[in-house]
Amino acid sequence: MQRNRRRHTLQRALLLSGLLIVTAAAAAMLGTVKLAMAQRDAVERDSDAFMNDERIADQIVALTYEQQLDAYRFLQRPDSAYMRAFRARGEQVYSQVRGYLFHELSSDARLQVESIKEAHQEFEVAAERAFDLVQRGEATAARIRLAGMDQHASALDAAVRHFLRARAQQRDQFRLDHAVLAQRFQIALIFVASGLVLLVVVLTAVLRRRVILPLGQLTTAARRLGDGEPGVRVAAQEYEEFDVVATGFNQMADRVQASRERDVAQNRELREALEHLRTTQEELVQHEKLSAMGQMLAGLAHELNNPLGGILGMAEHLRTELSQSEHPAVREVGKELAEPLEREALRANALVRSLLNFARKPSGTMESVELAEAVRTAASLRAHAFAQAGKALRVSVPSGLRVIADAQKLQHAIVNVVNNGLDAIVRANGTALDISAAVEGEEFVRLVFEDDGHGFVDRRAAFTPFYTTKDPGEGTGLGLMIVQRFLAEFGGTASASNRDEGGARLTLRLRRATAAASEASAAAPDTAACTEPLGQPSGAIAESAVSINSVEPTAARRPRVLVVDDEPSIREIQRRLLTRANIDVVLASSGTEARDFLLRESVDLVVSDVRMPGELDGYALLEWMKRERPTLASNAILATGDISGSESAPIGLPPERILRKPFQGDELMACVRAALALAPPMT
């Protein structure tokens, strides 16, 4: 794929390069001039400072000698004016010496300044003592003191000369330092000049690579295209001018090549379209078969669940009767025969309901779905196939995980993935398919399928329509494509990868249901009195025997229930269960018979099958009761073996008034007790 990058114009590149060189040269020149001027200013400042120091030294020496002259004048003629002049000149000397201390001096020069200061102080002390002697009239002693002043004046003059020599040495060192700095600056200028030369060389190389060579490539490509090579192309160029030319050249070459390949491509596309059409037709036929099978299962549910309900009820009743026998042998027979019969009936019931759940038409709406239940329903449909193939199907999905999905589409997607996993491990002689789920962050749930088969040949093409690695006739290549489409509808994703230890891994990421949606979905079955049993594990029947609590009769009579069902076994089971619960039972084999009875007699409750032959089925009987016996209609119970439509809104009953076949004794009694608790007294 061509790299997407911002194009630069050649004009801009050349302009920037020129500006870079000019800027670097100007910066070097300005730096040179600025440093030279700084050195010149420093030397001038140093020379001025030294000359100023010499001037101050001369003033100090001159003022000292003038002080000495004032002292001799005072000796010859003691006049206070001479003494004041002496002291004024002394203040000037002190001020000049103190000014040295504020200059930038070396340690030797600063020491000489201290020597000047001390010599001048000794000079003035000798003069002041001579002044005192003169004022006391001791002229001879004063002359001796003034003679000592000459020594102090000579010492001061020597200290001044030493100071000037120290300052001269400091100036020489300063000039030497500036000379070294100038030499270093010359070296720096050499490096800058070398850098500019190197920059010019690099710029020349860059221009050769980005200008001269691209021009050569364009020239060579044009020559090859002219020689009859339509497949020649020019790579994308850095600069806009060259890239425009290269793009135009490539477009021209593409048109030339496309004109030669058009016929071949059209023929190939036609063959692929025909093949896809044939495969799609086969898939549509297969979907029609599945749709017809779903409709057949929905219609067959009632026919299967009615006899299955009779078997389950008889087995349950038989187990209860035998378990209450006083003879151990009889109880053992119930345990060995009746309990397995009831357990197998429950297993058959769970399988039929799984088939019906899978065949149910999708609702087309997103809802909160219990993930463990969806996986269980889908896995149960293929559990027998895994067992026949000698492979393991392991499910580890924790309960309580709810996702946003269409329940039927989610089950369909899971079945497709399980089918692919079974095919993979059978073909590769694998051992098992593992299904697990876990929460991913706060918004998603991850459902993972892992097998130890051959893995994906091309995992990126796994979701491509009509892509399959199966033998011809064994697959259409639409299974995972449908899975991905369903997941996209749910707001999730599907991804495929290969396991490091071998085999394939398919990950479905589903949106996690919010707490409010999960509570609303989970609350519906909990509030219903007639719930759907999910089946019991082996050995659990004895510990969960049906406990039929008697319904307490009123002071005048016992409750009276009308049972309406066209299956004799179902009617008999209900009669036995309700009779044991201290309830009067009236039986009717059709809706018409029930209606005629209700016209003559009164009952507290009606338990009716939905699908029955004759003029009145369960729906029609309920509608008649709504018109003629509204009190009975308000708490009537409908029993059905078809889950495809019995819970829809047109029935007019809440979920707790719907009893699913085949049902167990405690389910029936739970519904009856709840309904009788709300029923008014029979009149």
XYZ file of C-alpha atoms in Angstrom:
683
model
C 0.000 0.000 0.000
C 1.324 3.414 -0.927
C 2.505 5.353 2.068
C 0.354 8.392 2.751
C 2.603 11.377 3.365
C 2.599 15.127 2.877
C 4.193 16.220 -0.379
C 6.815 18.978 -0.485
C 7.453 21.253 -3.439
C 10.926 21.395 -4.935
C 10.783 25.206 -4.925
C 10.175 25.213 -1.192
C 13.008 22.758 -0.550
C 15.513 24.818 -2.547
C 14.377 28.040 -0.873
C 14.696 26.537 2.600
C 18.154 25.156 1.796
C 19.372 28.571 0.565
C 17.938 30.303 3.598
C 19.661 27.785 5.859
C 23.097 28.440 4.313
C 22.668 32.231 4.301
C 21.453 32.195 7.899
C 24.396 30.093 9.041
C 26.916 32.332 7.235
C 25.321 35.525 8.543
C 25.292 34.132 12.080
C 29.000 33.275 11.833
C 29.886 36.741 10.517
C 27.842 38.540 13.136
C 29.396 36.419 15.853
C 32.891 37.248 14.584
C 32.251 40.992 14.454
C 30.585 41.012 17.854
C 33.450 39.120 19.523
C 36.112 41.337 17.883
C 34.348 44.466 19.067
C 34.019 43.019 22.546
C 37.756 42.287 22.672
C 38.585 45.793 21.454
C 36.310 47.373 24.073
C 37.849 45.224 26.795
C 41.396 46.226 25.815
C 40.424 49.912 25.704
C 38.754 49.677 29.109
C 41.863 48.008 30.529
C 44.183 50.703 29.086
C 41.984 53.502 30.394
C 41.867 51.895 33.825
C 45.689 51.578 33.952
C 46.194 55.194 32.857
C 43.688 56.291 35.470
C 45.577 54.299 38.106
C 48.849 56.004 37.081
C 47.161 59.412 37.255
C 45.807 58.693 40.728
C 49.245 57.433 41.851
C 50.883 60.649 40.642
C 48.256 62.667 42.516
C 48.883 60.665 45.698
C 52.623 61.229 45.493
C 52.195 64.927 44.655
C 49.699 65.486 47.483
C 52.057 63.708 49.887
C 54.954 65.984 48.968
C 52.689 69.021 49.278
C 51.712 67.812 52.737
C 55.416 67.509 53.585
C 55.959 71.079 52.375
C 53.014 72.324 54.499
C 54.566 70.616 57.527
C 57.943 72.409 57.030
C 56.091 75.715 56.567
C 54.294 75.215 59.847
C 57.640 74.504 61.547
C 59.116 77.770 60.288
C 55.958 79.803 61.060
C 53.344 78.067 63.167
C 50.164 79.070 61.374
C 46.959 77.040 61.601
C 46.305 77.609 57.873
C 49.247 75.352 57.067
C 47.889 72.680 59.373
C 44.434 72.842 57.777
C 45.967 72.631 54.300
C 48.000 69.604 55.458
C 44.930 67.830 56.704
C 42.804 68.714 53.615
C 45.425 67.239 51.327
C 45.544 64.172 53.574
C 41.784 63.701 53.073
C 42.324 63.871 49.297
C 45.044 61.234 49.486
C 42.776 58.989 51.574
C 39.924 59.451 49.096
C 42.194 58.526 46.165
C 43.545 55.436 47.962
C 40.014 54.337 48.935
C 38.981 54.661 45.257
C 41.509 51.944 44.389
C 39.596 49.481 46.522
C 36.578 49.662 44.186
C 38.646 48.707 41.127
C 39.040 45.144 39.784
C 42.505 44.454 41.277
C 44.677 41.434 41.625
C 45.599 40.222 45.090
C 49.162 41.697 44.793
C 47.836 45.077 43.652
C 45.263 45.129 46.454
C 48.095 44.336 48.947
C 50.113 47.286 47.594
C 47.101 49.552 48.057
C 47.080 48.551 51.721
C 50.820 49.338 51.878
C 50.183 52.824 50.411
C 47.444 53.385 52.943
C 49.644 52.313 55.875
C 52.643 54.412 54.687
C 50.453 57.498 54.342
C 48.942 56.937 57.782
C 52.443 56.686 59.327
C 53.425 59.837 57.399
C 50.507 61.798 58.825
C 51.072 60.430 62.354
C 54.692 61.688 62.296
C 53.521 65.094 61.033
C 50.793 65.423 63.686
C 53.320 64.666 66.455
C 55.664 67.288 64.999
C 52.750 69.755 65.022
C 52.179 69.059 68.687
C 55.860 69.588 69.530
C 55.880 72.897 67.665
C 52.798 74.077 69.548
C 54.534 73.209 72.883
C 57.593 75.179 71.781
C 59.874 72.173 71.252
C 61.139 73.159 67.800
C 64.256 70.961 67.915
C 62.253 67.805 68.658
C 59.781 68.816 65.938
C 62.555 69.026 63.353
C 63.692 65.541 64.324
C 60.092 64.270 63.778
C 59.835 66.012 60.424
C 63.092 64.382 59.331
C 61.350 60.992 59.900
C 58.596 62.086 57.547
C 61.014 61.812 54.635
C 61.392 58.113 55.268
C 57.628 57.632 55.389
C 57.199 59.654 52.182
C 59.850 57.504 50.458
C 58.078 54.344 51.656
C 54.782 55.641 50.301
C 56.391 56.461 46.960
C 57.900 52.945 46.815
C 54.486 51.395 47.630
C 52.927 53.412 44.799
C 55.563 52.186 42.377
C 55.014 48.597 43.475
C 51.250 49.077 42.960
C 51.792 50.367 39.427
C 54.056 47.417 38.624
C 51.379 44.985 39.917
C 48.751 46.732 37.802
C 51.060 46.512 34.773
C 51.432 42.766 35.337
C 47.612 42.425 35.639
C 47.191 44.355 32.382
C 49.726 42.132 30.621
C 47.911 39.016 31.856
C 44.581 40.470 30.682
C 45.986 41.095 27.217
C 47.454 37.600 27.141
C 44.031 36.129 28.034
C 42.393 38.112 25.265
C 45.012 36.893 22.823
C 44.247 33.271 23.791
C 40.517 33.960 23.427
C 41.091 35.469 19.989
C 43.044 32.387 18.968
C 40.238 30.138 20.146
C 37.746 32.224 18.271
C 39.805 31.812 15.106
C 39.662 28.057 15.595
C 35.893 28.286 16.067
C 35.620 30.259 12.854
C 37.528 27.515 11.078
C 35.049 24.932 12.388
C 32.091 27.092 11.357
C 33.527 27.492 7.883
C 34.079 23.729 7.710
C 30.480 23.174 8.815
C 29.223 25.456 6.071
C 31.268 23.555 3.535
C 29.901 20.253 4.858
C 26.361 21.667 4.722
C 26.868 22.568 1.079
C 28.153 19.043 0.375
C 25.162 17.459 2.134
C 22.760 19.728 0.307
C 24.367 18.746 -2.977
C 23.974 15.034 -2.103
C 20.334 15.554 -1.088
C 19.582 17.387 -4.319
C 21.181 14.579 -6.251
C 19.109 11.930 -4.442
C 15.804 13.807 -4.453
C 16.046 15.713 -7.713
C 18.541 14.229 -10.136
C 17.790 10.568 -9.389
C 13.966 10.988 -9.593
C 14.419 12.698 -12.935
C 16.481 9.726 -14.060
C 13.786 7.300 -12.829
C 11.063 9.154 -14.701
C 13.192 9.174 -17.853
C 13.943 5.427 -17.598
C 10.291 4.563 -16.913
C 9.125 6.598 -19.903
C 11.659 4.822 -22.118
C 10.547 1.349 -20.881
C 6.873 2.201 -21.394
C 7.699 3.332 -24.901
C 9.462 -0.009 -25.489
C 6.228 -1.911 -24.704
C 6.363 -2.666 -20.973
C 2.875 -1.688 -19.718
C 3.559 -2.965 -16.164
C 6.272 -0.399 -15.405
C 5.435 2.076 -12.604
C 7.147 4.986 -10.884
C 7.299 5.109 -7.096
C 5.711 7.988 -5.177
C 7.990 11.026 -5.079
C 8.914 13.323 -2.234
C 8.305 16.619 -4.004
C 4.992 17.741 -5.399
C 6.276 18.566 -8.892
C 7.809 15.119 -9.344
C 4.849 13.394 -7.677
C 2.382 15.023 -10.085
C 4.436 13.767 -13.019
C 4.800 10.294 -11.459
C 1.065 10.076 -10.707
C 0.176 11.049 -14.255
C 2.630 8.532 -15.642
C 1.258 5.735 -13.435
C -2.337 6.568 -14.386
C -1.417 6.402 -18.049
C 0.354 3.071 -17.529
C -2.654 1.750 -15.547
C -5.012 2.586 -18.386
C -2.769 0.829 -20.880
C -2.534 -2.301 -18.738
C -6.230 -2.231 -17.803
C -7.255 -2.210 -21.445
C -5.311 -5.463 -21.972
C -6.585 -7.188 -18.823
C -10.236 -6.102 -18.935
C -11.502 -9.064 -20.927
C -9.628 -11.588 -18.789
C -10.921 -9.984 -15.564
C -14.511 -9.898 -16.834
C -14.437 -13.581 -17.721
C -12.970 -14.473 -14.333
C -15.564 -12.367 -12.502
C -18.342 -14.015 -14.507
C -17.154 -17.488 -13.527
C -16.883 -16.470 -9.868
C -20.343 -14.888 -9.958
C -21.843 -18.063 -11.374
C -20.114 -20.144 -8.711
C -21.311 -17.817 -5.948
C -24.822 -17.932 -7.365
C -24.808 -21.711 -7.290
C -23.480 -21.771 -3.719
C -25.992 -19.150 -2.598
C -28.804 -21.140 -4.153
C -27.720 -24.225 -2.229
C -27.545 -22.176 0.971
C -31.015 -20.771 0.391
C -32.367 -24.267 -0.160
C -30.702 -25.362 3.062
C -32.212 -22.403 4.926
C -35.641 -23.251 3.513
C -35.215 -26.784 4.802
C -34.248 -25.459 8.240
C -37.211 -23.072 8.204
C -39.568 -25.885 7.268
C -38.027 -28.034 9.998
C -38.565 -25.227 12.518
C -42.203 -24.917 11.530
C -42.607 -28.686 11.732
C -41.004 -28.733 15.198
C -43.279 -25.938 16.381
C -46.339 -27.860 15.220
C -45.006 -31.179 16.512
C -44.301 -29.782 19.995
C -47.854 -30.272 21.171
C -47.966 -33.833 19.861
C -44.656 -34.661 21.575
C -45.253 -32.865 24.855
C -48.729 -34.312 25.473
C -47.639 -37.972 25.583
C -44.375 -36.923 27.239
C -46.413 -35.111 29.873
C -48.449 -38.249 30.494
C -45.312 -40.349 30.865
C -43.730 -37.803 33.196
C -46.860 -37.458 35.313
C -47.425 -41.200 35.585
C -43.765 -41.792 36.437
C -43.798 -39.070 39.060
C -47.045 -40.339 40.566
C -45.820 -43.931 40.482
C -42.566 -42.970 42.196
C -44.466 -41.085 44.894
C -46.866 -43.979 45.523
C -44.081 -46.583 45.627
C -41.847 -44.460 47.854
C -44.660 -44.316 50.447
C -45.120 -48.073 50.555
C -44.507 -49.936 53.797
C -42.611 -52.719 52.006
C -38.893 -52.148 51.355
C -39.025 -54.245 48.193
C -41.741 -52.026 46.751
C -39.795 -48.870 47.620
C -36.715 -50.392 45.985
C -38.712 -51.050 42.800
C -39.785 -47.392 42.771
C -36.201 -46.310 43.187
C -34.823 -48.629 40.493
C -37.599 -48.240 37.877
C -39.820 -45.234 38.541
C -37.043 -42.759 39.286
C -35.038 -43.530 36.087
C -38.274 -43.347 34.090
C -39.030 -39.889 35.504
C -35.439 -38.741 35.033
C -35.352 -39.794 31.364
C -38.707 -38.120 30.754
C -37.282 -34.891 32.167
C -34.214 -35.234 29.930
C -36.419 -35.748 26.876
C -38.442 -32.708 27.896
C -35.304 -30.535 28.137
C -34.126 -31.699 24.694
C -37.491 -30.938 23.066
C -37.538 -27.464 24.597
C -34.000 -26.799 23.401
C -35.022 -27.739 19.865
C -38.071 -25.501 20.049
C -36.105 -22.601 21.483
C -33.631 -22.901 18.636
C -36.349 -23.190 15.977
C -38.310 -20.204 17.267
C -38.481 -17.260 14.863
C -36.124 -14.416 15.872
C -37.865 -11.584 17.664
C -35.882 -8.917 15.805
C -35.376 -6.939 19.020
C -32.403 -6.645 21.344
C -32.976 -7.808 24.901
C -31.086 -8.919 27.985
C -30.179 -12.591 27.440
C -28.794 -15.018 30.037
C -25.581 -16.137 28.322
C -25.290 -19.441 30.203
C -28.838 -20.423 29.167
C -28.190 -19.537 25.506
C -24.977 -21.599 25.470
C -26.693 -24.492 27.250
C -29.541 -24.540 24.734
C -27.183 -24.471 21.743
C -24.715 -26.978 23.209
C -27.447 -29.467 24.083
C -28.397 -29.671 20.404
C -24.899 -30.899 19.478
C -24.007 -32.849 22.636
C -25.103 -36.141 21.073
C -23.003 -35.494 17.958
C -19.929 -34.917 20.109
C -20.633 -38.093 22.065
C -21.009 -40.145 18.857
C -17.702 -38.766 17.548
C -15.952 -39.564 20.840
C -15.116 -35.892 21.431
C -15.633 -33.760 24.511
C -17.761 -30.618 24.639
C -16.810 -28.706 27.790
C -18.812 -25.651 28.837
C -17.619 -23.260 31.548
C -19.931 -20.262 31.426
C -20.785 -18.742 34.824
C -24.396 -17.936 35.522
C -25.514 -14.373 35.951
C -23.768 -13.028 32.836
C -26.363 -11.229 30.749
C -25.725 -9.743 27.317
C -27.617 -7.587 24.821
C -28.697 -9.777 21.875
C -31.542 -11.437 20.015
C -31.793 -14.763 21.861
C -32.522 -16.895 18.773
C -29.805 -15.283 16.662
C -27.311 -15.682 19.496
C -28.168 -19.399 19.790
C -27.881 -19.742 16.011
C -24.414 -18.118 16.094
C -23.264 -20.414 18.928
C -24.510 -23.516 17.069
C -22.605 -22.442 13.934
C -19.381 -22.050 15.909
C -19.901 -25.374 17.728
C -20.507 -27.135 14.391
C -17.299 -25.688 12.961
C -15.392 -26.739 16.081
C -16.689 -30.312 15.850
C -15.720 -30.538 12.171
C -12.252 -29.172 12.951
C -11.417 -31.577 15.782
C -12.816 -34.582 13.861
C -10.747 -33.804 10.754
C -7.580 -33.127 12.788
C -8.166 -36.014 15.235
C -8.525 -33.554 18.115
C -10.129 -34.251 21.449
C -12.346 -31.420 22.711
C -14.050 -28.082 22.234
C -13.984 -25.751 25.264
C -16.495 -22.926 25.710
C -15.781 -20.299 28.363
C -16.925 -16.793 29.183
C -15.624 -13.923 31.257
C -16.322 -10.248 31.847
C -14.159 -7.885 29.790
C -14.080 -4.447 31.364
C -17.389 -2.863 32.309
C -19.097 -2.964 28.903
C -18.396 -6.349 27.316
C -18.534 -10.092 27.937
C -16.069 -12.337 26.114
C -17.331 -15.753 24.904
C -14.399 -17.936 23.793
C -14.441 -21.201 21.791
C -11.150 -23.156 21.751
C -10.437 -26.486 20.047
C -7.339 -28.595 19.436
C -8.002 -29.049 15.729
C -5.903 -27.899 12.780
C -6.512 -24.163 13.361
C -7.312 -21.515 10.770
C -5.419 -21.714 7.484
C -6.073 -18.008 6.893
C -7.681 -16.423 9.953
C -8.204 -13.103 8.133
C -10.406 -14.834 5.541
C -12.374 -16.855 8.105
C -15.331 -14.442 7.984
C -15.249 -13.976 4.205
C -18.439 -15.175 2.455
C -18.096 -18.543 0.692
C -14.616 -19.132 2.121
C -14.275 -22.704 3.398
C -11.546 -25.308 3.852
C -13.993 -28.224 3.849
C -14.326 -30.667 1.013
C -16.788 -29.793 -1.795
C -20.359 -30.413 -0.689
C -19.533 -30.294 3.042
C -19.808 -26.553 3.634
C -20.919 -23.307 2.079
C -18.510 -20.946 3.787
C -21.323 -18.799 5.191
C -21.368 -20.011 8.823
C -18.830 -17.620 10.336
C -19.983 -14.821 8.043
C -23.470 -15.167 9.587
C -21.900 -15.210 13.069
C -20.055 -11.975 12.364
C -23.208 -10.361 10.936
C -25.245 -11.309 14.017
C -22.539 -10.018 16.369
C -22.452 -6.719 14.458
C -26.232 -6.432 14.908
C -25.732 -6.960 18.661
C -23.080 -4.219 18.809
C -20.280 -6.759 19.379
C -17.404 -8.245 17.392
C -16.109 -11.644 16.319
C -12.406 -12.428 15.895
C -10.448 -15.542 14.933
C -6.941 -16.611 15.933
C -4.793 -19.715 16.338
C -3.658 -21.046 19.697
C 0.056 -21.295 20.410
C -0.365 -24.914 21.462
C -2.309 -25.748 18.302
C -5.941 -25.411 17.337
C -8.284 -22.515 16.757
C -9.735 -19.845 19.006
C -12.875 -17.886 18.145
C -13.788 -14.963 20.397
C -17.232 -13.342 20.484
C -17.365 -9.986 22.266
C -20.923 -9.162 23.352
C -22.241 -6.021 24.988
C -22.904 -6.570 28.657
C -26.480 -5.874 29.761
C -26.892 -2.996 32.178
C -27.896 -3.715 35.752
C -31.426 -2.354 35.183
C -31.991 -4.485 32.076
C -30.581 -7.579 33.781
C -32.814 -7.127 36.821
C -35.880 -6.601 34.626
C -35.156 -9.715 32.529
C -34.283 -11.828 35.542
C -37.345 -10.752 37.481
C -39.900 -12.069 34.946
C -39.476 -15.813 35.574
C -39.014 -15.327 39.315
C -42.427 -13.737 39.696
C -44.247 -16.460 37.806
C -45.927 -19.254 39.743
C -45.587 -21.715 36.855
C -41.893 -21.817 35.936
C -40.123 -23.907 33.348
C -37.963 -26.672 34.891
C -34.479 -26.884 33.460
C -34.186 -30.566 34.244
C -32.668 -32.290 37.263
C -29.377 -34.150 37.576
C -29.300 -37.862 38.072
C -30.035 -38.927 41.604
C -31.835 -35.706 42.485
C -35.383 -37.023 42.117
C -35.519 -38.880 45.394
C -34.423 -35.832 47.362
C -36.868 -33.501 45.532
C -39.996 -35.606 45.651
C -43.207 -33.765 44.831
C -44.672 -32.247 47.938
C -48.396 -31.755 47.319
C -49.729 -29.672 50.173
C -53.414 -29.985 50.778
C -55.565 -26.995 50.024
C -57.458 -26.100 53.173
C -61.237 -26.327 52.507
C -63.635 -23.713 53.741
C -66.106 -24.514 56.502
C -68.817 -25.350 53.937
C -66.944 -27.134 51.085
C -63.694 -28.077 49.365
C -62.333 -26.175 46.293
C -63.668 -27.408 42.975
C -61.427 -27.424 39.841
C -62.441 -28.173 36.240
C -59.623 -29.896 34.275
C -60.015 -29.687 30.465
C -57.678 -31.769 28.271
C -58.141 -34.058 25.279
C -55.375 -36.413 26.519
C -56.814 -39.004 28.976
C -53.449 -39.563 30.641
C -52.993 -35.847 31.302
C -56.505 -35.569 32.752
C -55.930 -38.598 34.982
C -52.614 -37.291 36.300
C -54.142 -33.928 37.178
C -57.118 -35.622 38.805
C -54.863 -37.733 41.034
C -52.643 -34.839 42.022
C -55.486 -32.461 42.791
C -57.527 -35.105 44.628
C -54.586 -35.852 46.910
C -54.480 -32.112 47.659
C -58.044 -32.205 49.058
C -59.584 -30.681 45.900
C -62.755 -31.792 44.093
C -61.910 -32.412 40.449
C -64.231 -32.373 37.437
C -62.837 -33.657 34.094
C -63.715 -32.565 30.557
C -62.217 -33.908 27.316
C -62.952 -30.870 25.118
C -63.749 -27.207 25.238
C -67.342 -27.837 24.253
C -67.843 -30.310 27.104
C -66.280 -27.815 29.537
C -68.528 -24.990 28.322
C -71.663 -27.148 28.669
C -70.628 -28.109 32.203
C -70.002 -24.490 33.193
C -73.476 -23.570 31.954
C -74.889 -26.032 34.478
C -72.408 -26.056 37.358
C -70.041 -23.727 39.155
C -66.315 -24.253 39.882
C -63.541 -22.262 41.563
C -60.890 -22.737 38.889
C -60.488 -23.921 35.269
C -57.244 -25.603 34.123
C -57.433 -26.060 30.347
C -55.195 -27.300 27.572
C -54.626 -24.854 24.697
C -54.740 -27.071 21.619
C -57.750 -29.344 21.553
C -59.860 -30.690 18.680
C -63.441 -29.641 18.219
C -65.353 -26.408 18.150
C -63.652 -24.853 21.187
C -59.945 -25.082 21.921
C -58.290 -23.488 24.941
C -58.165 -20.008 23.367
C -61.830 -20.071 22.393
C -62.873 -21.425 25.818
C -60.971 -18.584 27.495
C -62.665 -15.999 25.282
C -66.090 -17.522 26.121
C -65.311 -17.356 29.838
C -64.269 -13.702 29.504
C -67.737 -12.955 28.160
C -69.881 -15.358 30.194
C -67.788 -16.185 33.283
C -65.350 -13.229 33.744
C -64.516 -14.290 37.290
C -63.276 -17.689 36.108
C -61.425 -16.109 33.188
C -59.486 -13.797 35.523
C -57.729 -16.686 37.288
C -57.899 -19.477 34.661
C -54.786 -21.555 33.927
C -53.784 -22.581 30.374
C -51.526 -25.613 29.839
C -49.616 -25.886 26.557
C -46.976 -28.069 24.986
C -46.136 -25.500 22.296
C -43.876 -22.640 23.434
C -43.792 -20.883 20.064
C -46.821 -18.682 20.700
C -48.527 -19.510 23.985
C -46.912 -16.632 25.880
C -47.759 -13.910 23.401
C -49.887 -10.961 24.415
C -53.126 -12.018 22.555
C -53.658 -14.867 25.064
C -54.691 -12.333 27.662
C -53.115 -14.160 30.629
C -50.057 -13.220 32.675
C -47.087 -15.633 32.626
C -47.967 -17.082 36.044
C -51.238 -18.434 34.518
C -49.455 -20.422 31.784
C -48.394 -24.011 32.575
C -45.877 -25.574 30.214
C -46.149 -29.235 29.300
C -44.816 -31.587 30.377
C -45.101 -30.275 33.921
C -44.312 -31.830 37.284
C -46.682 -32.137 40.201
C -45.246 -29.313 42.248
C -45.493 -26.971 39.231
C -49.181 -27.767 38.783
C -49.909 -27.359 42.481
C -48.013 -24.067 42.672
C -50.189 -22.632 39.895
C -53.403 -24.036 41.391
C -52.667 -22.790 44.910
C -51.826 -19.302 43.588
C -55.008 -19.186 41.486
C -57.283 -20.485 44.261
C -55.870 -17.928 46.663
C -57.263 -15.200 44.378
C -60.502 -16.968 43.403
C -63.788 -15.763 44.969
C -66.077 -18.309 46.685
C -68.052 -20.512 44.289
C -71.714 -19.602 44.065
